Amino acid sequence: MKKITEHHITDEKYYLNRRKFISSGLGLTATIGAGAGGLLLANSSNSAERTKGGSLLDKVKMTDYGKGLKPHSFKQISNYNNFYEFGTGKRDPAKNAHTLKPKPWHIKVSGECLKKGNYDLEDFIAPYQLEQRIYRFRCVEAWSMIIPWVGVPLASVLKSFEPTSKAKYVVFETLLDPEQMPWQKRPILNWPYTEGLTIAEAMNPLSLLAVGLYGKVLPNQNGAPIRLVVPWKYGFKNIKSIVSINFSETQPINTWQDQAAKEYGFYANVNPNVDHPRWSQARERVIGGGSFFAPEKRKTELFNGYKDEVSHLYAGVDLRKNY
Ligand code: MTE
């Protein structure tokens, strides 16, 4: 694992800019109803903002999620990534993800629901209020960050497709297009990247579909234009650049489980008491904290600190077996 030496600093400029107007890489122009749950993402002619690496989302509701947590900087969050479709190094996605075209973007909804279809991203997101939520992010590789996501609750979106009683799981897939995602030409993983949640996990209020961070549309390397954020689970569950959502009766095999079933399971809940077969999960390295020789470490928290919100989902479940 490559060590980095940047300090853990909040980039105030981005943090405070969040209410500044906007443009959207999603290419939408919509208005928000006063006080209602609309969304506003408007086109901007401000090319300067665009060239600075991302446009701004407007009408983002600030929430109390993560109140008191100090987010990592935009630079840190967008330059230390895992996105194997663009390379296996932490800096590869930032270098290589410019080939991804997040606009236009469609998402296929299929399986055990009444409203199947192929939806424009716009239709997906437009009815909902965008929220900023500051969440902890913990990678299975034992590093962590704090990220100010912008997104919509996954539950609201899923409910609109009217899942049937047979929908026990929700399965997500990333775009499969080796021209846009050049490392898909290599047999590193079984493409497309696939992830899943139980329907109860997916409907948990913490689950978010993120379209931005720091008030800006998601940089390509962070999973533009839309990715999953489930903060009580290891980072690999947070699938990027989603093009398919399937309501399934059966539990899917997710990509890392498929790759190494003894090391990665379906649940992947952050847990300091269940080690990875090759390393301890008791502590985590805070990205940018400390120095090269003495990196900042903190104790890993059960469910990444979201025990109160999610532990009921696993009542009676043996977390050692269901890792
Ligand atoms: N999604 C896709 N499609 N491809 C990937 O390689 N990597 C996962 C997850 N989602 C990955 C993915 C892993 S291992 C992590 S830790 C997070 O994305 C990293 O998210 P970040 O780069 O935004 O921090």
GROMACS .gro file of C-alpha atoms and ligand atoms in nm:
model
  347
    1MET     CA    1   0.000   0.000   0.000
    2LYS     CA    2   0.142   0.333  -0.102
    3LYS     CA    3   0.189   0.585   0.181
    4ILE     CA    4   0.099   0.947   0.133
    5THR     CA    5   0.226   1.244   0.321
    6GLU     CA    6  -0.034   1.512   0.261
    7HIS     CA    7  -0.184   1.650   0.577
    8HIS     CA    8  -0.538   1.586   0.668
    9ILE     CA    9  -0.675   1.928   0.593
   10THR     CA   10  -1.025   2.032   0.506
   11ASP     CA   11  -1.030   2.226   0.188
   12GLU     CA   12  -1.240   2.512   0.319
   13LYS     CA   13  -1.274   2.666  -0.022
   14TYR     CA   14  -1.477   2.373  -0.148
   15TYR     CA   15  -1.651   2.317   0.179
   16LEU     CA   16  -1.782   2.672   0.200
   17ASN     CA   17  -1.851   2.700  -0.168
   18ARG     CA   18  -2.121   2.443  -0.147
   19ARG     CA   19  -2.407   2.684  -0.188
   20LYS     CA   20  -2.251   2.869  -0.473
   21PHE     CA   21  -2.413   2.815  -0.805
   22ILE     CA   22  -2.380   2.535  -0.998
   23SER     CA   23  -2.347   2.359  -1.306
   24SER     CA   24  -2.406   2.003  -1.352
   25GLY     CA   25  -2.205   1.743  -1.530
   26LEU     CA   26  -2.533   1.559  -1.534
   27GLY     CA   27  -2.662   1.814  -1.780
   28LEU     CA   28  -2.993   1.881  -1.622
   29THR     CA   29  -3.196   2.189  -1.582
   30ALA     CA   30  -3.469   2.160  -1.329
   31THR     CA   31  -3.615   2.371  -1.059
   32ILE     CA   32  -3.687   2.307  -0.703
   33GLY     CA   33  -4.030   2.363  -0.556
   34ALA     CA   34  -4.013   2.588  -0.254
   35GLY     CA   35  -3.962   2.363   0.040
   36ALA     CA   36  -4.061   2.059  -0.162
   37GLY     CA   37  -3.848   1.767  -0.252
   38GLY     CA   38  -3.731   1.886  -0.590
   39LEU     CA   39  -3.379   1.900  -0.711
   40LEU     CA   40  -3.197   2.162  -0.894
   41LEU     CA   41  -2.912   2.085  -1.118
   42ALA     CA   42  -2.863   2.345  -1.382
   43ASN     CA   43  -2.633   2.384  -1.674
   44SER     CA   44  -2.362   2.635  -1.632
   45SER     CA   45  -2.182   2.825  -1.895
   46ASN     CA   46  -1.902   2.884  -1.652
   47SER     CA   47  -1.627   2.691  -1.820
   48ALA     CA   48  -1.376   2.806  -1.561
   49GLU     CA   49  -1.561   2.608  -1.297
   50ARG     CA   50  -1.570   2.308  -1.525
   51THR     CA   51  -1.204   2.312  -1.603
   52LYS     CA   52  -1.126   2.330  -1.235
   53GLY     CA   53  -1.251   1.975  -1.224
   54GLY     CA   54  -1.619   1.955  -1.158
   55SER     CA   55  -1.922   2.167  -1.143
   56LEU     CA   56  -2.129   2.256  -0.846
   57LEU     CA   57  -2.462   2.120  -0.742
   58ASP     CA   58  -2.719   2.363  -0.615
   59LYS     CA   59  -2.993   2.339  -0.357
   60VAL     CA   60  -2.818   2.084  -0.151
   61LYS     CA   61  -2.978   2.042   0.186
   62MET     CA   62  -2.723   2.039   0.465
   63THR     CA   63  -2.788   1.764   0.717
   64ASP     CA   64  -2.658   1.674   1.060
   65TYR     CA   65  -2.499   1.354   0.938
   66GLY     CA   66  -2.136   1.375   1.039
   67LYS     CA   67  -2.175   1.695   1.234
   68GLY     CA   68  -1.848   1.752   1.412
   69LEU     CA   69  -1.645   1.538   1.172
   70LYS     CA   70  -1.379   1.719   0.974
   71PRO     CA   71  -1.385   1.608   0.613
   72HIS     CA   72  -1.071   1.528   0.418
   73SER     CA   73  -0.985   1.771   0.141
   74PHE     CA   74  -1.132   1.744  -0.208
   75LYS     CA   75  -0.781   1.679  -0.332
   76GLN     CA   76  -0.729   1.387  -0.097
   77ILE     CA   77  -1.068   1.233  -0.172
   78SER     CA   78  -1.020   1.257  -0.548
   79ASN     CA   79  -0.655   1.149  -0.568
   80TYR     CA   80  -0.645   0.837  -0.354
   81ASN     CA   81  -0.891   0.596  -0.511
   82ASN     CA   82  -0.977   0.238  -0.583
   83PHE     CA   83  -1.140   0.203  -0.924
   84TYR     CA   84  -0.989  -0.099  -1.097
   85GLU     CA   85  -1.159  -0.015  -1.428
   86PHE     CA   86  -0.890   0.257  -1.451
   87GLY     CA   87  -0.592   0.081  -1.297
   88THR     CA   88  -0.491  -0.079  -0.970
   89GLY     CA   89  -0.276   0.202  -0.825
   90LYS     CA   90  -0.431   0.458  -0.590
   91ARG     CA   91  -0.342   0.742  -0.823
   92ASP     CA   92  -0.440   0.564  -1.146
   93PRO     CA   93  -0.811   0.655  -1.141
   94ALA     CA   94  -0.739   1.029  -1.113
   95LYS     CA   95  -0.496   0.998  -1.404
   96ASN     CA   96  -0.700   0.769  -1.625
   97ALA     CA   97  -1.071   0.820  -1.561
   98HIS     CA   98  -1.103   1.108  -1.808
   99THR     CA   99  -1.215   0.849  -2.068
  100LEU     CA  100  -1.538   0.790  -1.877
  101LYS     CA  101  -1.834   0.979  -2.022
  102PRO     CA  102  -2.084   1.032  -1.740
  103LYS     CA  103  -2.333   1.210  -1.964
  104PRO     CA  104  -2.574   1.096  -2.099
  105TRP     CA  105  -2.627   0.814  -1.850
  106HIS     CA  106  -2.896   0.550  -1.821
  107ILE     CA  107  -2.979   0.305  -1.548
  108LYS     CA  108  -3.164  -0.019  -1.613
  109VAL     CA  109  -3.405  -0.125  -1.340
  110SER     CA  110  -3.508  -0.490  -1.356
  111GLY     CA  111  -3.620  -0.794  -1.159
  112GLU     CA  112  -3.875  -0.811  -0.880
  113CYS     CA  113  -4.040  -0.472  -0.913
  114LEU     CA  114  -4.339  -0.322  -1.090
  115LYS     CA  115  -4.167  -0.025  -1.255
  116LYS     CA  116  -3.893  -0.187  -1.460
  117GLY     CA  117  -3.729   0.023  -1.727
  118ASN     CA  118  -3.432   0.203  -1.864
  119TYR     CA  119  -3.422   0.540  -1.695
  120ASP     CA  120  -3.230   0.858  -1.763
  121LEU     CA  121  -3.019   0.952  -1.466
  122GLU     CA  122  -3.219   1.273  -1.462
  123ASP     CA  123  -3.545   1.088  -1.395
  124PHE     CA  124  -3.375   0.891  -1.128
  125ILE     CA  125  -3.262   1.184  -0.927
  126ALA     CA  126  -3.487   1.472  -1.023
  127PRO     CA  127  -3.774   1.403  -0.783
  128TYR     CA  128  -3.555   1.402  -0.474
  129GLN     CA  129  -3.393   1.659  -0.254
  130LEU     CA  130  -3.015   1.642  -0.273
  131GLU     CA  131  -2.853   1.617   0.069
  132GLN     CA  132  -2.504   1.663   0.195
  133ARG     CA  133  -2.402   1.394   0.440
  134ILE     CA  134  -2.060   1.372   0.594
  135TYR     CA  135  -1.978   1.004   0.638
  136ARG     CA  136  -1.683   0.803   0.753
  137PHE     CA  137  -1.535   0.587   0.478
  138ARG     CA  138  -1.338   0.276   0.574
  139CYS     CA  139  -1.161   0.062   0.315
  140VAL     CA  140  -1.105  -0.310   0.379
  141GLU     CA  141  -0.735  -0.230   0.324
  142ALA     CA  142  -0.744  -0.055   0.665
  143TRP     CA  143  -0.734   0.311   0.566
  144SER     CA  144  -1.004   0.568   0.623
  145MET     CA  145  -1.128   0.911   0.522
  146ILE     CA  146  -1.416   1.144   0.600
  147ILE     CA  147  -1.617   1.243   0.296
  148PRO     CA  148  -1.890   1.506   0.244
  149TRP     CA  149  -2.112   1.327  -0.007
  150VAL     CA  150  -2.402   1.480  -0.195
  151GLY     CA  151  -2.678   1.239  -0.285
  152VAL     CA  152  -3.026   1.107  -0.232
  153PRO     CA  153  -3.146   0.836   0.004
  154LEU     CA  154  -3.134   0.502  -0.176
  155ALA     CA  155  -3.461   0.396  -0.013
  156SER     CA  156  -3.658   0.679  -0.175
  157VAL     CA  157  -3.532   0.588  -0.520
  158LEU     CA  158  -3.587   0.213  -0.474
  159LYS     CA  159  -3.939   0.255  -0.338
  160SER     CA  160  -4.037   0.446  -0.650
  161PHE     CA  161  -3.979   0.128  -0.854
  162GLU     CA  162  -4.228  -0.059  -0.636
  163PRO     CA  163  -4.034  -0.370  -0.541
  164THR     CA  164  -4.248  -0.681  -0.493
  165SER     CA  165  -4.243  -0.905  -0.184
  166LYS     CA  166  -4.001  -1.133  -0.371
  167ALA     CA  167  -3.733  -0.861  -0.376
  168LYS     CA  168  -3.494  -0.983  -0.107
  169TYR     CA  169  -3.174  -0.830  -0.247
  170VAL     CA  170  -3.072  -0.534  -0.459
  171VAL     CA  171  -2.793  -0.598  -0.709
  172PHE     CA  172  -2.593  -0.316  -0.866
  173GLU     CA  173  -2.365  -0.323  -1.169
  174THR     CA  174  -2.105  -0.081  -1.299
  175LEU     CA  175  -2.085   0.019  -1.663
  176LEU     CA  176  -1.923  -0.243  -1.888
  177ASP     CA  177  -1.746  -0.057  -2.166
  178PRO     CA  178  -1.377  -0.128  -2.220
  179GLU     CA  179  -1.347   0.180  -2.443
  180GLN     CA  180  -1.449   0.408  -2.157
  181MET     CA  181  -1.298   0.187  -1.887
  182PRO     CA  182  -0.973   0.063  -2.039
  183TRP     CA  183  -0.868  -0.177  -1.763
  184GLN     CA  184  -1.177  -0.383  -1.842
  185LYS     CA  185  -0.972  -0.508  -2.136
  186ARG     CA  186  -0.763  -0.691  -1.877
  187PRO     CA  187  -0.885  -0.990  -1.679
  188ILE     CA  188  -0.815  -0.830  -1.339
  189LEU     CA  189  -1.169  -0.886  -1.211
  190ASN     CA  190  -1.480  -1.048  -1.354
  191TRP     CA  191  -1.635  -0.743  -1.517
  192PRO     CA  192  -1.868  -0.571  -1.474
  193TYR     CA  193  -1.805  -0.485  -1.109
  194THR     CA  194  -2.109  -0.611  -0.916
  195GLU     CA  195  -2.234  -0.549  -0.565
  196GLY     CA  196  -2.541  -0.626  -0.361
  197LEU     CA  197  -2.731  -0.545  -0.044
  198THR     CA  198  -3.018  -0.712   0.134
  199ILE     CA  199  -3.337  -0.518   0.077
  200ALA     CA  200  -3.332  -0.414   0.447
  201GLU     CA  201  -2.977  -0.278   0.413
  202ALA     CA  202  -3.071  -0.097   0.093
  203MET     CA  203  -3.375   0.060   0.263
  204ASN     CA  204  -3.176   0.169   0.569
  205PRO     CA  205  -3.182   0.550   0.595
  206LEU     CA  206  -2.799   0.564   0.587
  207SER     CA  207  -2.777   0.415   0.237
  208LEU     CA  208  -2.712   0.687  -0.015
  209LEU     CA  209  -2.687   0.717  -0.392
  210ALA     CA  210  -2.418   0.981  -0.430
  211VAL     CA  211  -2.392   1.213  -0.728
  212GLY     CA  212  -2.146   1.458  -0.580
  213LEU     CA  213  -1.904   1.551  -0.310
  214TYR     CA  214  -1.815   1.888  -0.163
  215GLY     CA  215  -2.114   2.032  -0.347
  216LYS     CA  216  -1.962   1.940  -0.684
  217VAL     CA  217  -2.063   1.662  -0.921
  218LEU     CA  218  -1.867   1.344  -0.859
  219PRO     CA  219  -1.526   1.340  -1.020
  220ASN     CA  220  -1.501   1.047  -1.262
  221GLN     CA  221  -1.249   0.872  -1.037
  222ASN     CA  222  -1.498   0.873  -0.749
  223GLY     CA  223  -1.763   0.692  -0.953
  224ALA     CA  224  -1.938   0.948  -1.170
  225PRO     CA  225  -2.213   1.004  -1.230
  226ILE     CA  226  -2.373   0.793  -0.956
  227ARG     CA  227  -2.240   0.551  -0.696
  228LEU     CA  228  -2.348   0.373  -0.384
  229VAL     CA  229  -2.246   0.487  -0.035
  230VAL     CA  230  -2.304   0.249   0.257
  231PRO     CA  231  -2.081   0.390   0.532
  232TRP     CA  232  -2.105   0.100   0.780
  233LYS     CA  233  -1.957  -0.138   0.523
  234TYR     CA  234  -1.610  -0.172   0.378
  235GLY     CA  235  -1.536   0.051   0.082
  236PHE     CA  236  -1.565  -0.221  -0.180
  237LYS     CA  237  -1.943  -0.238  -0.126
  238ASN     CA  238  -1.964   0.124  -0.246
  239ILE     CA  239  -1.997   0.042  -0.615
  240LYS     CA  240  -1.922   0.317  -0.865
  241SER     CA  241  -2.068   0.434  -1.197
  242ILE     CA  242  -2.387   0.230  -1.164
  243VAL     CA  243  -2.584   0.135  -1.478
  244SER     CA  244  -2.800  -0.146  -1.348
  245ILE     CA  245  -3.019  -0.206  -1.043
  246ASN     CA  246  -3.184  -0.546  -1.014
  247PHE     CA  247  -3.430  -0.653  -0.746
  248SER     CA  248  -3.348  -1.017  -0.683
  249GLU     CA  249  -3.492  -1.305  -0.487
  250THR     CA  250  -3.148  -1.460  -0.442
  251GLN     CA  251  -2.824  -1.334  -0.288
  252PRO     CA  252  -2.576  -1.228  -0.556
  253ILE     CA  253  -2.205  -1.302  -0.564
  254ASN     CA  254  -2.031  -0.967  -0.542
  255THR     CA  255  -1.710  -0.899  -0.730
  256TRP     CA  256  -1.462  -0.935  -0.445
  257GLN     CA  257  -1.636  -1.244  -0.311
  258ASP     CA  258  -1.610  -1.389  -0.659
  259GLN     CA  259  -1.241  -1.299  -0.666
  260ALA     CA  260  -1.147  -1.437  -0.322
  261ALA     CA  261  -1.437  -1.586  -0.125
  262LYS     CA  262  -1.222  -1.669   0.177
  263GLU     CA  263  -1.119  -1.306   0.215
  264TYR     CA  264  -1.427  -1.109   0.114
  265GLY     CA  265  -1.788  -1.191   0.190
  266PHE     CA  266  -2.126  -1.054   0.099
  267TYR     CA  267  -2.186  -0.846   0.412
  268ALA     CA  268  -1.849  -0.673   0.452
  269ASN     CA  269  -1.955  -0.483   0.762
  270VAL     CA  270  -1.672  -0.286   0.920
  271ASN     CA  271  -1.571  -0.488   1.223
  272PRO     CA  272  -1.258  -0.449   1.438
  273ASN     CA  273  -1.307  -0.801   1.579
  274VAL     CA  274  -1.304  -0.990   1.252
  275ASP     CA  275  -0.965  -0.966   1.086
  276HIS     CA  276  -0.895  -0.999   0.721
  277PRO     CA  277  -0.710  -1.331   0.678
  278ARG     CA  278  -0.395  -1.136   0.587
  279TRP     CA  279  -0.412  -0.834   0.819
  280SER     CA  280  -0.574  -0.697   1.133
  281GLN     CA  281  -0.883  -0.477   1.113
  282ALA     CA  282  -0.845  -0.349   1.470
  283ARG     CA  283  -0.700  -0.015   1.360
  284GLU     CA  284  -0.707   0.202   1.053
  285ARG     CA  285  -0.469   0.451   0.896
  286VAL     CA  286  -0.621   0.797   0.857
  287ILE     CA  287  -0.533   0.919   0.510
  288GLY     CA  288  -0.306   1.221   0.525
  289GLY     CA  289  -0.269   1.205   0.902
  290GLY     CA  290   0.062   1.193   1.084
  291SER     CA  291   0.384   1.155   0.893
  292PHE     CA  292   0.532   0.907   0.652
  293PHE     CA  293   0.716   0.733   0.937
  294ALA     CA  294   0.437   0.766   1.194
  295PRO     CA  295   0.102   0.763   1.014
  296GLU     CA  296  -0.202   0.858   1.216
  297LYS     CA  297  -0.398   0.553   1.326
  298ARG     CA  298  -0.733   0.521   1.498
  299LYS     CA  299  -0.929   0.233   1.640
  300THR     CA  300  -1.170   0.076   1.397
  301GLU     CA  301  -1.528   0.109   1.517
  302LEU     CA  302  -1.790  -0.164   1.486
  303PHE     CA  303  -2.006  -0.080   1.184
  304ASN     CA  304  -1.767   0.209   1.129
  305GLY     CA  305  -1.933   0.403   1.409
  306TYR     CA  306  -2.290   0.353   1.278
  307LYS     CA  307  -2.389   0.085   1.529
  308ASP     CA  308  -2.700   0.266   1.650
  309GLU     CA  309  -2.833   0.298   1.298
  310VAL     CA  310  -2.763  -0.051   1.165
  311SER     CA  311  -2.697  -0.312   1.432
  312HIS     CA  312  -3.065  -0.417   1.435
  313LEU     CA  313  -3.015  -0.541   1.078
  314TYR     CA  314  -2.783  -0.811   1.209
  315ALA     CA  315  -2.967  -0.926   1.521
  316GLY     CA  316  -2.897  -1.297   1.558
  317VAL     CA  317  -2.647  -1.295   1.271
  318ASP     CA  318  -2.303  -1.444   1.337
  319LEU     CA  319  -2.082  -1.163   1.207
  320ARG     CA  320  -1.778  -1.396   1.199
  321LYS     CA  321  -1.944  -1.632   0.958
  322ASN     CA  322  -2.126  -1.361   0.769
  323TYR     CA  323  -1.819  -1.149   0.707
  324MTE     N1  324  -1.651   0.030  -0.792
  324MTE     C1  325  -1.605  -0.012  -0.910
  324MTE     N2  326  -1.686  -0.015  -1.016
  324MTE     N3  327  -1.474  -0.053  -0.926
  324MTE     C2  328  -1.387  -0.057  -0.822
  324MTE     O1  329  -1.270  -0.096  -0.841
  324MTE     N4  330  -1.355  -0.017  -0.583
  324MTE     C3  331  -1.421  -0.023  -0.454
  324MTE     C4  332  -1.535   0.079  -0.445
  324MTE     N5  333  -1.616   0.078  -0.565
  324MTE     C5  334  -1.435  -0.014  -0.694
  324MTE     C6  335  -1.568   0.031  -0.683
  324MTE     C7  336  -1.329  -0.003  -0.344
  324MTE     S1  337  -1.224  -0.133  -0.311
  324MTE     C8  338  -1.327   0.110  -0.269
  324MTE     S2  339  -1.230   0.123  -0.130
  324MTE     C9  340  -1.408   0.227  -0.306
  324MTE     O2  341  -1.479   0.208  -0.427
  324MTE    C10  342  -1.318   0.348  -0.320
  324MTE     O3  343  -1.395   0.463  -0.340
  324MTE     P1  344  -1.318   0.602  -0.360
  324MTE     O4  345  -1.216   0.581  -0.465
  324MTE     O5  346  -1.423   0.700  -0.399
  324MTE     O6  347  -1.255   0.633  -0.227
   0.00000   0.00000   0.00000
